Amino acid sequence: GDSVTQMEGPVTLSEEAFLTINCTYTATGYPSLFWYVQYPGEGLQLLLKATKADDKGSNKGFEATYRKETTSFHLEKGSVQVSDSAVYFCALRYSSASKIIFGSGTRLSIRP
Amino acid sequence: DTGVSQDPRHKITKRGQNVTFRCDPISEHNRLYWYRQTLGQGPEFLTYFQNEAQLEKSRLLSDRFSAERPKGSFSTLEIQRTEQGDSAMYLCASSLAGQGQVDTQYFGPGTRLTVL
C-alpha cells in the first residue's frame, strides 16, 4: 500500500545551520506531496505542498522538490532559527481521495 | 481567527467508560475529517464527512467508535467501552472541497485521551 518514510529524529542543529529532513514515499499512482509542521502545543499546519513531479513547494524559507525518479520529497532550509523547533511530517494524498497518509514525523530542535 | 476547534482538549477516563469528543470546523467548510495520532507516530485517518454524509471509514474505526455530523456543521466522535489502547490524540480537520485542486485540510488542536 501507499506509505511515507521519513528520517527518524530527533534532529538537533545549531541556529543558522542548514537543514535537510529526508522523506521518501511509496505510491501506486501520482499523489500530491506535503510537509506539515506541528509546533509545541499547536495543531498541525500545512507548511508546503507540491502537486506534480518536479514541482517545488516553498514557504517560510523551507523548500521541497517532488522527485518522481527517486520517489522523494526532502525538506530543506538554508538557515534554521530557534523558532523552527517543531515536529515535521511528510505526507501524501491523492486528489481523488480524502485521507492524508502521514509519515511518523521528525522532531527538530534548534540550539541558540 | 476562527480555525478548527475541538472540545475537550484533554480527557482522562477509566477503562470501560464512554467518551464523546466534539469538533467545530471552519465555517462553511463542507468536509470534515477525524484522525488519530499515537505517541511518536503520524496521524492516521479514521473517517470523513462531506456535509452530513459519512463517506469513508478506516478499518481502524472499530464497532466501538461512531462519528456523526448531523447538520453538516459540527461533528462528534464517540468511543464506547474505552480500552487503554484508545489512548491517543484525536485530531479533527476540515476543508472546502471544490473542483480542481486538492483541497487543503486545516487541523484543530486535538483532544488528548488518556484511558486508565
PDB file of C-alpha atoms in Angstrom:
ATOM      1  CA  GLY A   1       0.000   0.000   0.000  1.00  0.00           C
ATOM      2  CA  ASP A   2       0.912   3.653  -0.128  1.00  0.00           C
ATOM      3  CA  SER A   3       3.257   4.871   2.579  1.00  0.00           C
ATOM      4  CA  VAL A   4       5.646   7.613   3.627  1.00  0.00           C
ATOM      5  CA  THR A   5       9.018   7.092   5.291  1.00  0.00           C
ATOM      6  CA  GLN A   6      10.954   9.933   6.854  1.00  0.00           C
ATOM      7  CA  MET A   7      14.189  10.150   8.746  1.00  0.00           C
ATOM      8  CA  GLU A   8      13.984   9.418  12.416  1.00  0.00           C
ATOM      9  CA  GLY A   9      14.636  12.135  14.893  1.00  0.00           C
ATOM     10  CA  PRO A  10      15.324  13.904  16.955  1.00  0.00           C
ATOM     11  CA  VAL A  11      17.419  16.183  14.800  1.00  0.00           C
ATOM     12  CA  THR A  12      19.364  18.782  16.762  1.00  0.00           C
ATOM     13  CA  LEU A  13      21.070  21.674  14.993  1.00  0.00           C
ATOM     14  CA  SER A  14      22.596  24.987  15.893  1.00  0.00           C
ATOM     15  CA  GLU A  15      20.930  28.200  14.799  1.00  0.00           C
ATOM     16  CA  GLU A  16      21.771  29.187  11.200  1.00  0.00           C
ATOM     17  CA  ALA A  17      22.707  25.617  10.251  1.00  0.00           C
ATOM     18  CA  PHE A  18      21.494  24.002   7.019  1.00  0.00           C
ATOM     19  CA  LEU A  19      18.585  21.613   7.427  1.00  0.00           C
ATOM     20  CA  THR A  20      17.625  18.538   5.452  1.00  0.00           C
ATOM     21  CA  ILE A  21      14.883  16.148   6.534  1.00  0.00           C
ATOM     22  CA  ASN A  22      14.637  13.174   4.209  1.00  0.00           C
ATOM     23  CA  CYS A  23      11.298  11.825   3.022  1.00  0.00           C
ATOM     24  CA  THR A  24      10.573   9.026   0.577  1.00  0.00           C
ATOM     25  CA  TYR A  25       7.236   7.623  -0.452  1.00  0.00           C
ATOM     26  CA  THR A  26       5.680   4.543  -1.948  1.00  0.00           C
ATOM     27  CA  ALA A  27       2.665   5.153  -4.123  1.00  0.00           C
ATOM     28  CA  THR A  28       0.747   3.282  -6.772  1.00  0.00           C
ATOM     29  CA  GLY A  29      -0.269   6.479  -8.541  1.00  0.00           C
ATOM     30  CA  TYR A  30       0.676  10.147  -8.648  1.00  0.00           C
ATOM     31  CA  PRO A  31      -0.179  11.779  -5.349  1.00  0.00           C
ATOM     32  CA  SER A  32       0.314  15.303  -4.125  1.00  0.00           C
ATOM     33  CA  LEU A  33       3.047  15.616  -1.511  1.00  0.00           C
ATOM     34  CA  PHE A  34       3.030  17.746   1.620  1.00  0.00           C
ATOM     35  CA  TRP A  35       5.049  18.833   4.589  1.00  0.00           C
ATOM     36  CA  TYR A  36       3.101  19.599   7.757  1.00  0.00           C
ATOM     37  CA  VAL A  37       4.559  21.147  10.905  1.00  0.00           C
ATOM     38  CA  GLN A  38       3.392  20.792  14.487  1.00  0.00           C
ATOM     39  CA  TYR A  39       4.710  23.460  16.851  1.00  0.00           C
ATOM     40  CA  PRO A  40       4.621  22.714  20.590  1.00  0.00           C
ATOM     41  CA  GLY A  41       1.069  22.967  21.894  1.00  0.00           C
ATOM     42  CA  GLU A  42      -0.406  23.743  18.481  1.00  0.00           C
ATOM     43  CA  GLY A  43      -2.278  21.879  15.779  1.00  0.00           C
ATOM     44  CA  LEU A  44      -0.830  20.567  12.539  1.00  0.00           C
ATOM     45  CA  GLN A  45      -0.207  23.261   9.952  1.00  0.00           C
ATOM     46  CA  LEU A  46       0.436  22.878   6.262  1.00  0.00           C
ATOM     47  CA  LEU A  47       3.971  24.084   5.567  1.00  0.00           C
ATOM     48  CA  LEU A  48       4.230  23.474   1.836  1.00  0.00           C
ATOM     49  CA  LYS A  49       2.997  21.230  -0.931  1.00  0.00           C
ATOM     50  CA  ALA A  50       3.758  20.045  -4.462  1.00  0.00           C
ATOM     51  CA  THR A  51       1.158  18.518  -6.722  1.00  0.00           C
ATOM     52  CA  LYS A  52       3.200  17.006  -9.548  1.00  0.00           C
ATOM     53  CA  ALA A  53       6.667  15.815 -10.442  1.00  0.00           C
ATOM     54  CA  ASP A  54       9.422  18.460 -10.455  1.00  0.00           C
ATOM     55  CA  ASP A  55       7.208  20.974  -8.635  1.00  0.00           C
ATOM     56  CA  LYS A  56       8.916  22.836  -5.821  1.00  0.00           C
ATOM     57  CA  GLY A  57       6.921  23.829  -2.771  1.00  0.00           C
ATOM     58  CA  SER A  58       8.234  26.648  -0.607  1.00  0.00           C
ATOM     59  CA  ASN A  59       7.181  28.610   2.460  1.00  0.00           C
ATOM     60  CA  LYS A  60       8.918  30.426   5.336  1.00  0.00           C
ATOM     61  CA  GLY A  61      12.343  29.669   3.858  1.00  0.00           C
ATOM     62  CA  PHE A  62      11.625  25.930   3.604  1.00  0.00           C
ATOM     63  CA  GLU A  63      11.686  24.141   0.251  1.00  0.00           C
ATOM     64  CA  ALA A  64      10.959  20.653  -1.060  1.00  0.00           C
ATOM     65  CA  THR A  65      11.017  19.318  -4.617  1.00  0.00           C
ATOM     66  CA  TYR A  66       8.788  16.477  -5.831  1.00  0.00           C
ATOM     67  CA  ARG A  67      11.231  13.936  -7.289  1.00  0.00           C
ATOM     68  CA  LYS A  68       9.367  11.179  -9.075  1.00  0.00           C
ATOM     69  CA  GLU A  69      12.516   9.339 -10.177  1.00  0.00           C
ATOM     70  CA  THR A  70      13.722   8.915  -6.598  1.00  0.00           C
ATOM     71  CA  THR A  71      10.227   8.996  -5.016  1.00  0.00           C
ATOM     72  CA  SER A  72      11.444  11.651  -2.617  1.00  0.00           C
ATOM     73  CA  PHE A  73      10.316  14.973  -1.174  1.00  0.00           C
ATOM     74  CA  HIS A  74      13.156  16.113   1.086  1.00  0.00           C
ATOM     75  CA  LEU A  75      12.626  19.230   3.200  1.00  0.00           C
ATOM     76  CA  GLU A  76      15.431  21.824   3.220  1.00  0.00           C
ATOM     77  CA  LYS A  77      16.139  25.190   4.788  1.00  0.00           C
ATOM     78  CA  GLY A  78      19.290  27.159   4.372  1.00  0.00           C
ATOM     79  CA  SER A  79      19.468  28.741   7.827  1.00  0.00           C
ATOM     80  CA  VAL A  80      17.311  27.459  10.659  1.00  0.00           C
ATOM     81  CA  GLN A  81      16.094  29.507  13.600  1.00  0.00           C
ATOM     82  CA  VAL A  82      15.166  28.541  17.152  1.00  0.00           C
ATOM     83  CA  SER A  83      11.536  29.189  16.209  1.00  0.00           C
ATOM     84  CA  ASP A  84      11.719  26.322  13.671  1.00  0.00           C
ATOM     85  CA  SER A  85      11.830  23.813  16.527  1.00  0.00           C
ATOM     86  CA  ALA A  86       8.843  21.562  15.925  1.00  0.00           C
ATOM     87  CA  VAL A  87       7.799  18.163  14.623  1.00  0.00           C
ATOM     88  CA  TYR A  88       7.717  17.890  10.830  1.00  0.00           C
ATOM     89  CA  PHE A  89       5.523  15.393   8.977  1.00  0.00           C
ATOM     90  CA  CYS A  90       5.872  14.368   5.354  1.00  0.00           C
ATOM     91  CA  ALA A  91       2.607  13.241   3.777  1.00  0.00           C
ATOM     92  CA  LEU A  92       0.887  12.251   0.553  1.00  0.00           C
ATOM     93  CA  ARG A  93      -2.641  12.426  -0.742  1.00  0.00           C
ATOM     94  CA  TYR A  94      -4.383  11.569  -3.974  1.00  0.00           C
ATOM     95  CA  SER A  95      -6.630  14.197  -5.473  1.00  0.00           C
ATOM     96  CA  SER A  96      -9.464  11.700  -5.718  1.00  0.00           C
ATOM     97  CA  ALA A  97      -9.125  10.545  -2.124  1.00  0.00           C
ATOM     98  CA  SER A  98      -9.998  12.017   1.210  1.00  0.00           C
ATOM     99  CA  LYS A  99      -7.310  10.855   3.537  1.00  0.00           C
ATOM    100  CA  ILE A 100      -3.780  12.094   4.023  1.00  0.00           C
ATOM    101  CA  ILE A 101      -1.133   9.435   4.619  1.00  0.00           C
ATOM    102  CA  PHE A 102       1.481  10.742   7.042  1.00  0.00           C
ATOM    103  CA  GLY A 103       4.995   9.699   7.887  1.00  0.00           C
ATOM    104  CA  SER A 104       5.912   9.164  11.513  1.00  0.00           C
ATOM    105  CA  GLY A 105       7.320  12.656  11.993  1.00  0.00           C
ATOM    106  CA  THR A 106      10.761  14.110  12.674  1.00  0.00           C
ATOM    107  CA  ARG A 107      11.350  16.197  15.772  1.00  0.00           C
ATOM    108  CA  LEU A 108      13.660  19.154  15.120  1.00  0.00           C
ATOM    109  CA  SER A 109      15.367  21.074  17.907  1.00  0.00           C
ATOM    110  CA  ILE A 110      17.407  24.189  17.214  1.00  0.00           C
ATOM    111  CA  ARG A 111      20.004  25.362  19.735  1.00  0.00           C
ATOM    112  CA  PRO A 112      20.593  29.117  20.101  1.00  0.00           C
TER     113      PRO A 112
ATOM    114  CA  ASP B   1      -9.157  33.690  13.994  1.00  0.00           C
ATOM    115  CA  THR B   2     -11.928  31.081  13.651  1.00  0.00           C
ATOM    116  CA  GLY B   3      -9.967  27.934  12.947  1.00  0.00           C
ATOM    117  CA  VAL B   4     -10.991  24.367  13.715  1.00  0.00           C
ATOM    118  CA  SER B   5     -11.823  23.954  17.390  1.00  0.00           C
ATOM    119  CA  GLN B   6     -12.058  20.788  19.438  1.00  0.00           C
ATOM    120  CA  ASP B   7     -13.522  20.110  22.832  1.00  0.00           C
ATOM    121  CA  PRO B   8     -12.357  18.979  25.289  1.00  0.00           C
ATOM    122  CA  ARG B   9      -8.638  19.429  24.838  1.00  0.00           C
ATOM    123  CA  HIS B  10      -7.882  16.726  27.376  1.00  0.00           C
ATOM    124  CA  LYS B  11      -9.920  13.792  28.627  1.00  0.00           C
ATOM    125  CA  ILE B  12      -8.968  11.236  31.251  1.00  0.00           C
ATOM    126  CA  THR B  13     -11.299   8.304  31.679  1.00  0.00           C
ATOM    127  CA  LYS B  14     -11.374   4.859  33.147  1.00  0.00           C
ATOM    128  CA  ARG B  15     -11.381   1.746  31.025  1.00  0.00           C
ATOM    129  CA  GLY B  16     -14.880   0.751  30.027  1.00  0.00           C
ATOM    130  CA  GLN B  17     -16.330   4.260  30.111  1.00  0.00           C
ATOM    131  CA  ASN B  18     -17.792   6.027  27.081  1.00  0.00           C
ATOM    132  CA  VAL B  19     -16.352   9.315  25.855  1.00  0.00           C
ATOM    133  CA  THR B  20     -17.504  11.848  23.276  1.00  0.00           C
ATOM    134  CA  PHE B  21     -15.450  14.498  21.534  1.00  0.00           C
ATOM    135  CA  ARG B  22     -16.669  17.473  19.580  1.00  0.00           C
ATOM    136  CA  CYS B  23     -15.188  19.211  16.558  1.00  0.00           C
ATOM    137  CA  ASP B  24     -16.287  22.553  15.136  1.00  0.00           C
ATOM    138  CA  PRO B  25     -14.899  23.043  11.641  1.00  0.00           C
ATOM    139  CA  ILE B  26     -14.089  26.289   9.893  1.00  0.00           C
ATOM    140  CA  SER B  27     -17.340  27.934   8.932  1.00  0.00           C
ATOM    141  CA  GLU B  28     -18.666  26.819   5.531  1.00  0.00           C
ATOM    142  CA  HIS B  29     -16.164  24.004   5.163  1.00  0.00           C
ATOM    143  CA  ASN B  30     -18.082  21.096   3.719  1.00  0.00           C
ATOM    144  CA  ARG B  31     -15.612  18.328   4.535  1.00  0.00           C
ATOM    145  CA  LEU B  32     -14.662  17.172   7.994  1.00  0.00           C
ATOM    146  CA  TYR B  33     -12.069  14.534   8.897  1.00  0.00           C
ATOM    147  CA  TRP B  34     -11.083  12.606  12.004  1.00  0.00           C
ATOM    148  CA  TYR B  35      -7.569  11.270  12.559  1.00  0.00           C
ATOM    149  CA  ARG B  36      -5.878   9.519  15.461  1.00  0.00           C
ATOM    150  CA  GLN B  37      -2.275  10.161  16.470  1.00  0.00           C
ATOM    151  CA  THR B  38      -0.412   7.955  18.910  1.00  0.00           C
ATOM    152  CA  LEU B  39       2.834   8.962  20.563  1.00  0.00           C
ATOM    153  CA  GLY B  40       5.733   9.134  18.159  1.00  0.00           C
ATOM    154  CA  GLN B  41       3.591   8.443  15.106  1.00  0.00           C
ATOM    155  CA  GLY B  42       1.938  10.454  12.409  1.00  0.00           C
ATOM    156  CA  PRO B  43      -1.820  10.922  12.298  1.00  0.00           C
ATOM    157  CA  GLU B  44      -3.862   8.015  10.922  1.00  0.00           C
ATOM    158  CA  PHE B  45      -7.098   8.569   9.062  1.00  0.00           C
ATOM    159  CA  LEU B  46     -10.289   7.404  10.776  1.00  0.00           C
ATOM    160  CA  THR B  47     -13.231   8.795   8.829  1.00  0.00           C
ATOM    161  CA  TYR B  48     -14.548  11.731   6.851  1.00  0.00           C
ATOM    162  CA  PHE B  49     -17.782  13.527   6.085  1.00  0.00           C
ATOM    163  CA  GLN B  50     -18.919  15.567   3.161  1.00  0.00           C
ATOM    164  CA  ASN B  51     -21.665  17.731   4.579  1.00  0.00           C
ATOM    165  CA  GLU B  52     -23.662  15.336   6.785  1.00  0.00           C
ATOM    166  CA  ALA B  53     -22.796  12.153   4.875  1.00  0.00           C
ATOM    167  CA  GLN B  54     -20.089   9.871   6.235  1.00  0.00           C
ATOM    168  CA  LEU B  55     -18.342   8.807   3.042  1.00  0.00           C
ATOM    169  CA  GLU B  56     -15.358   6.790   4.210  1.00  0.00           C
ATOM    170  CA  LYS B  57     -14.354   4.864   7.302  1.00  0.00           C
ATOM    171  CA  SER B  58     -10.982   3.317   8.035  1.00  0.00           C
ATOM    172  CA  ARG B  59     -10.782  -0.228   9.304  1.00  0.00           C
ATOM    173  CA  LEU B  60      -9.158   1.392  12.361  1.00  0.00           C
ATOM    174  CA  LEU B  61     -12.648   2.548  13.273  1.00  0.00           C
ATOM    175  CA  SER B  62     -13.902  -0.440  15.226  1.00  0.00           C
ATOM    176  CA  ASP B  63     -17.522  -1.021  16.190  1.00  0.00           C
ATOM    177  CA  ARG B  64     -16.886   0.851  19.427  1.00  0.00           C
ATOM    178  CA  PHE B  65     -16.296   4.061  17.502  1.00  0.00           C
ATOM    179  CA  SER B  66     -19.038   6.140  15.957  1.00  0.00           C
ATOM    180  CA  ALA B  67     -18.932   9.548  14.348  1.00  0.00           C
ATOM    181  CA  GLU B  68     -21.739  11.872  13.363  1.00  0.00           C
ATOM    182  CA  ARG B  69     -22.172  15.190  11.664  1.00  0.00           C
ATOM    183  CA  PRO B  70     -25.904  15.684  11.979  1.00  0.00           C
ATOM    184  CA  LYS B  71     -26.382  19.047  10.306  1.00  0.00           C
ATOM    185  CA  GLY B  72     -23.258  19.198   8.256  1.00  0.00           C
ATOM    186  CA  SER B  73     -21.576  21.562  10.693  1.00  0.00           C
ATOM    187  CA  PHE B  74     -20.011  20.266  13.921  1.00  0.00           C
ATOM    188  CA  SER B  75     -19.123  16.613  14.380  1.00  0.00           C
ATOM    189  CA  THR B  76     -18.902  14.240  17.326  1.00  0.00           C
ATOM    190  CA  LEU B  77     -16.734  11.178  17.779  1.00  0.00           C
ATOM    191  CA  GLU B  78     -17.857   8.709  20.424  1.00  0.00           C
ATOM    192  CA  ILE B  79     -15.845   5.828  21.781  1.00  0.00           C
ATOM    193  CA  GLN B  80     -17.783   3.232  23.732  1.00  0.00           C
ATOM    194  CA  ARG B  81     -16.251   0.909  26.328  1.00  0.00           C
ATOM    195  CA  THR B  82     -12.872   2.591  26.109  1.00  0.00           C
ATOM    196  CA  GLU B  83      -9.707   0.491  26.222  1.00  0.00           C
ATOM    197  CA  GLN B  84      -6.183   1.516  27.159  1.00  0.00           C
ATOM    198  CA  GLY B  85      -5.207   1.152  23.507  1.00  0.00           C
ATOM    199  CA  ASP B  86      -7.579   4.006  22.674  1.00  0.00           C
ATOM    200  CA  SER B  87      -5.248   6.452  24.426  1.00  0.00           C
ATOM    201  CA  ALA B  88      -4.157   8.878  21.723  1.00  0.00           C
ATOM    202  CA  MET B  89      -4.595  12.369  20.330  1.00  0.00           C
ATOM    203  CA  TYR B  90      -7.766  12.640  18.269  1.00  0.00           C
ATOM    204  CA  LEU B  91      -7.464  15.255  15.532  1.00  0.00           C
ATOM    205  CA  CYS B  92     -10.174  16.891  13.524  1.00  0.00           C
ATOM    206  CA  ALA B  93      -9.634  18.673  10.233  1.00  0.00           C
ATOM    207  CA  SER B  94     -11.878  20.482   7.820  1.00  0.00           C
ATOM    208  CA  SER B  95     -11.652  21.597   4.217  1.00  0.00           C
ATOM    209  CA  LEU B  96     -13.635  23.251   1.465  1.00  0.00           C
ATOM    210  CA  ALA B  97     -13.894  20.833  -1.407  1.00  0.00           C
ATOM    211  CA  GLY B  98     -14.258  22.241  -4.861  1.00  0.00           C
ATOM    212  CA  GLN B  99     -13.465  21.260  -8.375  1.00  0.00           C
ATOM    213  CA  GLY B 100      -9.904  21.028  -9.485  1.00  0.00           C
ATOM    214  CA  GLN B 101      -7.068  21.178  -6.999  1.00  0.00           C
ATOM    215  CA  VAL B 102      -6.695  19.064  -3.901  1.00  0.00           C
ATOM    216  CA  ASP B 103      -8.408  20.841  -1.012  1.00  0.00           C
ATOM    217  CA  THR B 104      -6.279  21.858   1.952  1.00  0.00           C
ATOM    218  CA  GLN B 105      -7.151  20.269   5.277  1.00  0.00           C
ATOM    219  CA  TYR B 106      -6.932  22.566   8.299  1.00  0.00           C
ATOM    220  CA  PHE B 107      -6.348  20.799  11.593  1.00  0.00           C
ATOM    221  CA  GLY B 108      -7.636  21.526  15.051  1.00  0.00           C
ATOM    222  CA  PRO B 109      -5.504  21.352  18.207  1.00  0.00           C
ATOM    223  CA  GLY B 110      -6.729  17.847  19.040  1.00  0.00           C
ATOM    224  CA  THR B 111      -8.266  16.101  22.029  1.00  0.00           C
ATOM    225  CA  ARG B 112      -5.821  14.065  24.079  1.00  0.00           C
ATOM    226  CA  LEU B 113      -7.478  10.973  25.506  1.00  0.00           C
ATOM    227  CA  THR B 114      -5.932   9.010  28.356  1.00  0.00           C
ATOM    228  CA  VAL B 115      -7.605   5.750  29.351  1.00  0.00           C
ATOM    229  CA  LEU B 116      -6.572   4.489  32.765  1.00  0.00           C
TER     230      LEU B 116
END
